[in-house]
Amino acid sequence: IRIVLTFSGIAIIIFGASKTYAQAIIARSIAGIFNGNIGVARAYVADITNSQNRAFAFSIFAIAFSCGIVLGSTAGGSLIYTWELDDNGEHRPSEGVLEWWIFHTEFPYLLPCVLGAVVSFISA
């Protein structure tokens, strides 16, 4: 279980550091191979429950997973600045909220991905 969560966290960081579409696809593929956190969480719920409370636990698990999607997306989105088109109709690249090191302009999506990876590493 720990190796899956570790490689999932590494894949998240690689995704945040991607400069090209191909790099992003490869990083997401690595995360998919290791099934992210969902497979580990389901296995854990199955291990800690018995036949009397398993159905209830999995229903709570589905609700918690949905809340995690909403809260994770909100947290990640709050760590970047996105822009509308500029006056010439050109795309303005996103910027990271943290104006430090490589997080601001070079890899604006790295900070939200590092946050997700930290959650994965803590779970391991």
Tab-separated table of C-alpha atoms in Angstrom:
chain	number	residue	atom	x	y	z
A	1	ILE	CA	0.000	0.000	0.000
A	2	ARG	CA	2.801	2.416	0.828
A	3	ILE	CA	4.553	1.900	-2.497
A	4	VAL	CA	1.316	2.649	-4.361
A	5	LEU	CA	0.744	5.868	-2.437
A	6	THR	CA	4.389	6.886	-2.815
A	7	PHE	CA	4.417	6.407	-6.587
A	8	SER	CA	1.029	8.093	-6.838
A	9	GLY	CA	2.455	11.133	-5.019
A	10	ILE	CA	5.519	11.169	-7.263
A	11	ALA	CA	3.279	11.048	-10.342
A	12	ILE	CA	1.297	14.015	-9.016
A	13	ILE	CA	4.513	16.043	-8.643
A	14	ILE	CA	5.659	15.063	-12.143
A	15	PHE	CA	2.269	16.194	-13.453
A	16	GLY	CA	2.674	19.599	-11.773
A	17	ALA	CA	6.148	19.990	-13.266
A	18	SER	CA	5.051	19.074	-16.792
A	19	LYS	CA	5.982	21.524	-19.534
A	20	THR	CA	4.425	19.625	-22.438
A	21	TYR	CA	1.212	17.766	-23.083
A	22	ALA	CA	3.137	14.503	-23.531
A	23	GLN	CA	4.768	14.870	-20.102
A	24	ALA	CA	1.373	15.475	-18.522
A	25	ILE	CA	-0.081	12.373	-20.208
A	26	ILE	CA	2.851	10.243	-19.041
A	27	ALA	CA	2.502	11.529	-15.460
A	28	ARG	CA	-1.237	10.833	-15.429
A	29	SER	CA	-0.581	7.384	-16.875
A	30	ILE	CA	1.855	6.622	-14.066
A	31	ALA	CA	-0.770	7.753	-11.555
A	32	GLY	CA	-3.331	5.570	-13.294
A	33	ILE	CA	-1.069	2.529	-13.211
A	34	PHE	CA	-0.798	2.876	-9.452
A	35	ASN	CA	-4.547	3.595	-9.196
A	36	GLY	CA	-4.077	6.759	-7.140
A	37	ASN	CA	-5.540	6.710	-3.659
A	38	ILE	CA	-8.952	5.275	-4.465
A	39	GLY	CA	-7.845	1.640	-4.664
A	40	VAL	CA	-5.889	1.897	-1.454
A	41	ALA	CA	-8.768	3.576	0.358
A	42	ARG	CA	-11.261	0.928	-0.768
A	43	ALA	CA	-8.928	-1.856	0.334
A	44	TYR	CA	-8.473	-0.173	3.705
A	45	VAL	CA	-12.232	0.213	4.218
A	46	ALA	CA	-12.738	-3.454	3.295
A	47	ASP	CA	-10.023	-4.485	5.768
A	48	ILE	CA	-11.328	-2.528	8.759
A	49	THR	CA	-15.009	-3.444	8.369
A	50	ASN	CA	-16.941	-6.662	8.780
A	51	SER	CA	-20.031	-7.950	6.969
A	52	GLN	CA	-22.353	-6.089	9.355
A	53	ASN	CA	-21.042	-2.580	8.730
A	54	ARG	CA	-19.306	-2.828	5.331
A	55	ALA	CA	-22.254	-1.473	3.307
A	56	PHE	CA	-22.586	1.542	5.591
A	57	ALA	CA	-18.838	2.187	5.499
A	58	PHE	CA	-18.751	2.125	1.697
A	59	SER	CA	-21.713	4.515	1.509
A	60	ILE	CA	-19.867	6.935	3.792
A	61	PHE	CA	-16.765	6.348	1.670
A	62	ALA	CA	-18.635	7.487	-1.463
A	63	ILE	CA	-19.806	10.659	0.266
A	64	ALA	CA	-16.317	11.392	1.602
A	65	PHE	CA	-14.802	10.812	-1.843
A	66	SER	CA	-17.241	13.280	-3.406
A	67	CYS	CA	-16.456	15.875	-0.734
A	68	GLY	CA	-12.742	15.306	-1.334
A	69	ILE	CA	-13.153	16.004	-5.043
A	70	VAL	CA	-14.908	19.303	-4.320
A	71	LEU	CA	-12.526	20.402	-1.549
A	72	GLY	CA	-9.403	19.282	-3.434
A	73	SER	CA	-10.438	21.125	-6.576
A	74	THR	CA	-11.209	24.237	-4.549
A	75	ALA	CA	-7.884	24.076	-2.721
A	76	GLY	CA	-5.935	23.507	-5.940
A	77	GLY	CA	-7.775	26.256	-7.797
A	78	SER	CA	-7.126	28.726	-5.009
A	79	LEU	CA	-3.368	28.227	-5.402
A	80	ILE	CA	-3.201	29.566	-8.971
A	81	TYR	CA	-4.235	32.756	-10.721
A	82	THR	CA	-6.011	32.276	-14.019
A	83	TRP	CA	-6.767	35.091	-16.412
A	84	GLU	CA	-9.220	35.973	-19.102
A	85	LEU	CA	-7.863	36.951	-22.508
A	86	ASP	CA	-5.811	40.140	-22.654
A	87	ASP	CA	-6.824	43.225	-24.640
A	88	ASN	CA	-5.474	41.726	-27.885
A	89	GLY	CA	-7.438	38.502	-27.437
A	90	GLU	CA	-4.291	36.548	-26.574
A	91	HIS	CA	-4.076	33.897	-23.881
A	92	ARG	CA	-2.367	34.946	-20.654
A	93	PRO	CA	-0.622	32.061	-18.883
A	94	SER	CA	-1.642	31.109	-15.363
A	95	GLU	CA	0.522	32.109	-12.430
A	96	GLY	CA	1.028	30.522	-9.054
A	97	VAL	CA	-0.151	32.290	-5.922
A	98	LEU	CA	3.177	31.665	-4.175
A	99	GLU	CA	5.667	34.155	-5.586
A	100	TRP	CA	8.699	32.117	-4.590
A	101	TRP	CA	11.236	30.099	-6.527
A	102	ILE	CA	9.682	28.209	-9.441
A	103	PHE	CA	6.086	28.234	-8.209
A	104	HIS	CA	5.016	31.612	-9.624
A	105	THR	CA	5.587	31.587	-13.384
A	106	GLU	CA	7.745	28.612	-14.363
A	107	PHE	CA	5.542	25.858	-12.866
A	108	PRO	CA	2.298	27.490	-11.677
A	109	TYR	CA	0.518	24.137	-11.259
A	110	LEU	CA	3.295	22.599	-9.170
A	111	LEU	CA	2.137	24.019	-5.822
A	112	PRO	CA	-1.385	22.506	-6.002
A	113	CYS	CA	0.161	19.217	-7.106
A	114	VAL	CA	2.689	19.285	-4.261
A	115	LEU	CA	-0.218	19.815	-1.859
A	116	GLY	CA	-1.941	16.735	-3.295
A	117	ALA	CA	1.282	14.738	-3.133
A	118	VAL	CA	1.794	15.711	0.510
A	119	VAL	CA	-1.657	14.334	1.311
A	120	SER	CA	-0.712	11.114	-0.492
A	121	PHE	CA	2.628	10.877	1.321
A	122	ILE	CA	0.966	11.468	4.716
A	123	SER	CA	-1.488	8.687	3.924
A	124	ALA	CA	1.396	6.306	3.235
